[in-house]
């Protein structure tokens, strides 16, 4: 639906099935495929996971993108074909560069499966810029303590990745971008126009963007110029420079349709690299 004069668009989340659970998806959207290099944004939870169950996202492939996982509650275990194994905990940044091809899994921690747990966070895909789509895969983890913070009397800004709010995060990203967690306690924050495309994702509580109230899970894509976020709640600010046209099919993102077709054949024939110790079961290629 359309927003105010200072908001290009407000996108409502749509439920989608992922692995053993459901998510709320805000990007891509028919009228707004990307915001800067951000091409895919899923909101995980908030949800309560019953004892004896858990999250299981089986082995699946990616090309041409970087995944960014950011949790607000709970934890997951990441494994990928680079050999990386990492616990994803609240406030940490897990950045996996798929590039020419990577396979990964995400699962509940074994110690969490017998008990009730909570899970809340974001799964994001960042389209890689020209010249980097077919580079080498890699994985880096930024601990929560390394994220720079701007603490104010009634607000906290945590810069998860990139640059913004006068700060620079250790995880720079693959191209100019910003991802920040905003915590408001009856406060107002200004979002400068230092990135050409920006958006605000409401998480919980009361969040107003440029005078428009947002419900949890709604994404407000901002018009150019300074913007304000106000209220008592949490939100994520994201944005950056566009990387050009990208095609997306299933888990594949690329500027070349032919490269995506090649990736389909590679996964169908299991010619992608495998996840050490966690490749079975793997997710079959969807039917076109």
CSV table of C-alpha atoms in Angstrom, one decimal:
chain,number,residue,atom,x,y,z
A,1,UNK,CA,0.0,0.0,0.0
A,2,UNK,CA,1.1,3.6,-0.6
A,3,UNK,CA,2.7,5.5,2.3
A,4,UNK,CA,2.9,9.2,3.2
A,5,UNK,CA,4.7,11.8,1.0
A,6,UNK,CA,8.0,10.9,2.7
A,7,UNK,CA,7.5,7.2,2.2
A,8,UNK,CA,7.6,5.6,-1.2
A,9,UNK,CA,5.9,2.4,-0.1
A,10,UNK,CA,4.8,0.3,2.9
A,11,UNK,CA,5.2,-3.4,2.3
A,12,UNK,CA,3.1,-5.9,4.3
A,13,UNK,CA,4.8,-9.2,5.2
A,14,UNK,CA,3.7,-12.4,3.6
A,15,UNK,CA,3.9,-15.8,5.3
A,16,UNK,CA,6.2,-18.3,3.6
A,17,UNK,CA,7.2,-21.9,4.6
A,18,UNK,CA,11.0,-22.3,5.1
A,19,UNK,CA,12.5,-25.5,6.4
A,20,UNK,CA,10.5,-26.7,9.3
A,21,UNK,CA,8.9,-23.4,10.1
A,22,UNK,CA,7.3,-20.3,8.6
A,23,UNK,CA,8.7,-16.8,8.1
A,24,UNK,CA,7.3,-13.3,7.2
A,25,UNK,CA,8.8,-12.1,3.9
A,26,UNK,CA,9.0,-8.4,3.0
A,27,UNK,CA,11.5,-8.5,0.1
A,28,UNK,CA,11.4,-9.1,-2.8
A,29,UNK,CA,8.0,-7.5,-3.5
A,30,UNK,CA,6.3,-7.0,-6.8
A,31,UNK,CA,6.5,-3.2,-6.7
A,32,UNK,CA,10.0,-3.1,-5.0
A,33,UNK,CA,12.3,-5.9,-5.8
A,34,UNK,CA,15.3,-4.5,-3.9
A,35,UNK,CA,16.4,-1.8,-1.5
A,36,UNK,CA,20.0,-0.9,-2.3
A,37,UNK,CA,21.7,-4.3,-2.5
A,38,UNK,CA,19.2,-6.0,-0.2
A,39,UNK,CA,17.2,-8.4,-2.4
A,40,UNK,CA,15.6,-10.7,0.2
A,41,UNK,CA,14.4,-10.1,3.8
A,42,UNK,CA,12.7,-12.6,5.9
A,43,UNK,CA,11.5,-12.0,9.5
A,44,UNK,CA,11.9,-15.1,11.6
A,45,UNK,CA,9.4,-15.2,14.5
A,46,UNK,CA,9.0,-14.1,17.1
A,47,UNK,CA,8.0,-17.7,18.0
A,48,UNK,CA,8.1,-20.2,20.8
A,49,UNK,CA,9.6,-23.5,19.9
A,50,UNK,CA,8.2,-26.4,21.8
A,51,UNK,CA,10.4,-29.0,23.6
A,52,UNK,CA,11.3,-31.9,21.5
A,53,UNK,CA,11.2,-29.9,18.3
A,54,UNK,CA,13.5,-27.4,16.6
A,55,UNK,CA,14.5,-25.5,13.5
A,56,UNK,CA,15.9,-27.5,10.6
A,57,UNK,CA,16.8,-25.8,7.3
A,58,UNK,CA,18.4,-28.7,5.3
A,59,UNK,CA,21.3,-28.4,2.9
A,60,UNK,CA,20.6,-26.0,0.1
A,61,UNK,CA,22.7,-23.9,-2.4
A,62,UNK,CA,23.2,-20.3,-3.2
A,63,UNK,CA,25.1,-18.3,-5.9
A,64,UNK,CA,25.6,-14.6,-6.6
A,65,UNK,CA,24.7,-13.3,-3.1
A,66,UNK,CA,25.8,-13.0,0.5
A,67,UNK,CA,23.5,-14.2,3.4
A,68,UNK,CA,23.3,-12.1,6.5
A,69,UNK,CA,21.7,-13.7,9.6
A,70,UNK,CA,20.9,-11.4,12.5
A,71,UNK,CA,19.1,-12.7,15.6
A,72,UNK,CA,17.3,-10.8,18.3
A,73,UNK,CA,16.4,-13.9,20.5
A,74,UNK,CA,17.4,-17.5,20.4
A,75,UNK,CA,20.3,-19.2,18.6
A,76,UNK,CA,21.0,-21.3,15.6
A,77,UNK,CA,23.9,-23.4,14.3
A,78,UNK,CA,25.3,-22.6,10.9
A,79,UNK,CA,27.3,-25.0,8.7
A,80,UNK,CA,28.4,-24.5,5.2
A,81,UNK,CA,30.6,-26.0,2.4
A,82,UNK,CA,33.5,-23.7,3.2
A,83,UNK,CA,33.9,-25.8,6.4
A,84,UNK,CA,32.5,-23.0,8.6
A,85,UNK,CA,30.6,-24.0,11.8
A,86,UNK,CA,29.2,-21.1,13.9
A,87,UNK,CA,26.6,-20.5,16.6
A,88,UNK,CA,24.4,-17.6,15.6
A,89,UNK,CA,23.5,-15.7,18.7
A,90,UNK,CA,21.6,-12.4,19.3
A,91,UNK,CA,23.5,-9.3,18.1
A,92,UNK,CA,26.1,-11.3,16.1
A,93,UNK,CA,26.4,-10.9,12.4
A,94,UNK,CA,26.9,-14.0,10.3
A,95,UNK,CA,27.9,-13.1,6.7
A,96,UNK,CA,28.3,-15.9,4.2
A,97,UNK,CA,29.5,-15.0,0.7
A,98,UNK,CA,28.0,-17.5,-1.7
A,99,UNK,CA,29.4,-16.0,-4.9
A,100,UNK,CA,30.3,-18.9,-7.3
A,101,UNK,CA,28.5,-21.4,-5.1
A,102,UNK,CA,28.0,-22.5,-1.6
A,103,UNK,CA,25.8,-25.0,0.3
A,104,UNK,CA,24.7,-24.5,3.9
A,105,UNK,CA,22.4,-25.6,6.7
A,106,UNK,CA,20.8,-23.8,9.7
A,107,UNK,CA,19.5,-25.8,12.7
A,108,UNK,CA,18.6,-25.5,16.3
A,109,UNK,CA,21.4,-26.0,18.8
A,110,UNK,CA,21.4,-29.6,20.1
A,111,UNK,CA,21.1,-28.4,23.7
A,112,UNK,CA,18.0,-26.4,22.8
A,113,UNK,CA,15.9,-29.2,21.4
A,114,UNK,CA,14.8,-30.8,24.7
A,115,UNK,CA,13.5,-27.5,26.1
A,116,UNK,CA,11.2,-24.6,25.1
A,117,UNK,CA,13.1,-21.8,23.4
A,118,UNK,CA,12.3,-18.5,21.7
A,119,UNK,CA,13.5,-17.4,18.2
A,120,UNK,CA,13.3,-14.0,16.6
A,121,UNK,CA,15.5,-12.5,13.9
A,122,UNK,CA,16.3,-11.8,10.3
A,123,UNK,CA,17.5,-13.8,7.3
A,124,UNK,CA,18.8,-11.4,4.6
A,125,UNK,CA,20.3,-11.8,1.2
A,126,UNK,CA,22.6,-9.1,-0.2
A,127,UNK,CA,23.1,-9.2,-4.0
A,128,UNK,CA,26.8,-9.0,-4.8
A,129,UNK,CA,28.1,-6.2,-7.1
A,130,UNK,CA,29.4,-6.7,-10.6
A,131,UNK,CA,32.7,-8.5,-10.7
A,132,UNK,CA,32.0,-10.3,-7.4
A,133,UNK,CA,29.1,-12.6,-8.3
A,134,UNK,CA,31.3,-15.5,-9.2
A,135,UNK,CA,34.2,-15.0,-6.8
A,136,UNK,CA,35.3,-17.4,-4.1
A,137,UNK,CA,32.8,-18.4,-1.3
A,138,UNK,CA,33.7,-17.2,2.3
A,139,UNK,CA,32.2,-17.0,5.8
A,140,UNK,CA,32.9,-14.4,8.5
A,141,UNK,CA,31.3,-14.0,11.9
A,142,UNK,CA,31.1,-10.7,13.8
A,143,UNK,CA,30.6,-11.2,17.5
A,144,UNK,CA,27.8,-9.1,19.1
A,145,UNK,CA,30.3,-7.2,21.2
A,146,UNK,CA,32.1,-5.9,18.1
A,147,UNK,CA,29.1,-4.0,16.7
A,148,UNK,CA,29.5,-0.3,17.3
A,149,UNK,CA,26.7,1.4,19.3
A,150,UNK,CA,25.4,4.9,19.8
A,151,UNK,CA,23.7,4.9,23.2
A,152,UNK,CA,21.4,7.9,24.0
A,153,UNK,CA,19.2,8.5,27.0
A,154,UNK,CA,16.1,7.1,25.3
A,155,UNK,CA,17.5,5.2,22.2
A,156,UNK,CA,20.2,2.8,21.2
A,157,UNK,CA,21.5,2.3,17.6
A,158,UNK,CA,23.5,-0.8,16.9
A,159,UNK,CA,25.2,-0.9,13.6
A,160,UNK,CA,25.3,-4.5,12.5
A,161,UNK,CA,27.0,-4.0,9.1
A,162,UNK,CA,28.3,-1.3,6.8
A,163,UNK,CA,28.2,2.4,7.6
A,164,UNK,CA,25.5,4.6,9.1
A,165,UNK,CA,24.6,6.9,12.0
A,166,UNK,CA,28.2,8.2,12.0
A,167,UNK,CA,29.6,4.7,12.7
A,168,UNK,CA,31.4,2.0,10.7
A,169,UNK,CA,30.9,-1.8,11.5
A,170,UNK,CA,33.7,-4.4,11.2
A,171,UNK,CA,31.5,-6.2,8.6
A,172,UNK,CA,31.7,-3.7,5.8
A,173,UNK,CA,29.6,-5.7,3.4
A,174,UNK,CA,30.2,-6.5,-0.3
A,175,UNK,CA,29.2,-2.9,-1.5
A,176,UNK,CA,28.2,0.3,0.3
A,177,UNK,CA,25.3,-0.6,2.7
A,178,UNK,CA,23.8,-0.2,6.1
A,179,UNK,CA,22.0,-2.5,8.5
A,180,UNK,CA,21.2,-1.1,12.0
A,181,UNK,CA,19.1,-2.2,14.9
A,182,UNK,CA,17.1,0.7,16.5
A,183,UNK,CA,15.8,0.5,20.1
A,184,UNK,CA,13.5,3.3,21.0
A,185,UNK,CA,12.1,4.3,24.4
A,186,UNK,CA,9.7,7.2,23.6
A,187,UNK,CA,12.4,8.6,21.3
A,188,UNK,CA,12.9,10.0,17.9
A,189,UNK,CA,15.9,9.1,15.6
A,190,UNK,CA,16.9,10.8,12.4
A,191,UNK,CA,18.0,8.6,9.4
A,192,UNK,CA,20.3,10.6,7.2
A,193,UNK,CA,20.2,10.3,3.4
A,194,UNK,CA,23.9,9.1,3.3
A,195,UNK,CA,22.7,6.0,1.3
A,196,UNK,CA,20.7,6.4,-1.9
A,197,UNK,CA,18.1,3.8,-1.0
A,198,UNK,CA,16.8,3.1,2.6
A,199,UNK,CA,14.0,1.4,4.4
A,200,UNK,CA,12.8,0.8,8.0
A,201,UNK,CA,11.5,-2.6,9.1
A,202,UNK,CA,9.3,-2.5,12.2
A,203,UNK,CA,10.0,-5.3,14.7
A,204,UNK,CA,7.8,-4.8,17.7
A,205,UNK,CA,6.3,-2.1,20.0
A,206,UNK,CA,5.1,1.2,18.6
A,207,UNK,CA,7.1,2.4,15.6
A,208,UNK,CA,6.3,5.5,13.5
A,209,UNK,CA,8.3,6.4,10.4
A,210,UNK,CA,7.8,9.9,9.0
A,211,UNK,CA,4.5,10.1,10.8
A,212,UNK,CA,3.2,6.8,9.5
A,213,UNK,CA,2.5,4.1,12.1
A,214,UNK,CA,4.0,0.7,11.2
A,215,UNK,CA,2.9,-2.7,12.5
A,216,UNK,CA,5.5,-5.3,13.4
A,217,UNK,CA,6.8,-6.9,10.2
A,218,UNK,CA,5.9,-3.9,7.9
A,219,UNK,CA,8.7,-2.4,5.8
A,220,UNK,CA,8.6,1.3,4.9
A,221,UNK,CA,10.7,2.2,1.9
A,222,UNK,CA,11.8,5.8,2.3
A,223,UNK,CA,11.8,8.6,-0.2
A,224,UNK,CA,15.1,10.6,-0.7
A,225,UNK,CA,15.9,13.0,2.1
A,226,UNK,CA,16.2,12.8,5.9
A,227,UNK,CA,13.7,10.5,7.7
A,228,UNK,CA,12.6,10.1,11.3
A,229,UNK,CA,11.7,7.0,13.3
A,230,UNK,CA,9.9,7.5,16.6
A,231,UNK,CA,8.1,5.6,19.3
A,232,UNK,CA,8.8,2.9,21.9
A,233,UNK,CA,9.8,-0.3,20.1
A,234,UNK,CA,12.4,-1.9,17.9
A,235,UNK,CA,13.1,-1.6,14.2
A,236,UNK,CA,15.8,-2.3,11.7
A,237,UNK,CA,17.1,0.4,9.3
A,238,UNK,CA,18.6,-0.9,6.0
A,239,UNK,CA,19.8,0.5,2.7
A,240,UNK,CA,22.7,1.1,0.4
A,241,UNK,CA,23.7,1.6,-3.2
A,242,UNK,CA,21.9,-0.3,-5.9
A,243,UNK,CA,24.0,-2.9,-7.7
A,244,UNK,CA,22.0,-3.1,-10.9
A,245,UNK,CA,19.4,-5.5,-12.2
A,246,UNK,CA,19.5,-9.0,-10.6
A,247,UNK,CA,17.4,-12.1,-11.4
A,248,UNK,CA,16.3,-14.3,-8.6
A,249,UNK,CA,15.1,-17.9,-8.8
A,250,UNK,CA,14.7,-20.0,-5.7
A,251,UNK,CA,18.1,-19.6,-3.8
A,252,UNK,CA,20.0,-18.2,-6.8
A,253,UNK,CA,20.7,-14.5,-7.5
A,254,UNK,CA,22.7,-13.3,-10.5
A,255,UNK,CA,22.8,-10.7,-13.2
A,256,UNK,CA,22.9,-13.5,-15.8
A,257,UNK,CA,19.9,-15.8,-16.4
A,258,UNK,CA,22.3,-18.3,-18.0
A,259,UNK,CA,24.3,-18.5,-14.8
A,260,UNK,CA,21.1,-19.3,-12.9
A,261,UNK,CA,20.2,-22.1,-15.4
A,262,UNK,CA,23.7,-23.5,-14.9
A,263,UNK,CA,23.2,-23.4,-11.1
A,264,UNK,CA,20.0,-25.3,-11.5
A,265,UNK,CA,21.8,-28.1,-13.3
A,266,UNK,CA,24.6,-28.1,-10.8
A,267,UNK,CA,22.3,-28.6,-7.9
A,268,UNK,CA,20.1,-31.1,-9.6
A,269,UNK,CA,23.2,-33.2,-10.4
A,270,UNK,CA,24.7,-32.5,-6.9
A,271,UNK,CA,27.8,-30.8,-8.3
A,272,UNK,CA,27.7,-28.1,-5.7
A,273,UNK,CA,30.2,-28.3,-2.8
A,274,UNK,CA,28.8,-30.3,0.2
A,275,UNK,CA,28.4,-29.3,3.8
A,276,UNK,CA,30.9,-31.4,5.8
A,277,UNK,CA,29.0,-33.7,8.2
A,278,UNK,CA,25.5,-32.2,7.4
A,279,UNK,CA,24.7,-32.6,3.7
A,280,UNK,CA,22.0,-35.2,4.1
A,281,UNK,CA,19.2,-34.6,3.7
A,282,UNK,CA,19.4,-31.9,1.0
A,283,UNK,CA,16.6,-29.8,-0.4
A,284,UNK,CA,15.5,-30.9,-3.9
A,285,UNK,CA,15.5,-28.4,-6.7
A,286,UNK,CA,11.9,-27.0,-7.1
A,287,UNK,CA,9.9,-27.8,-10.2
A,288,UNK,CA,9.8,-24.8,-12.6
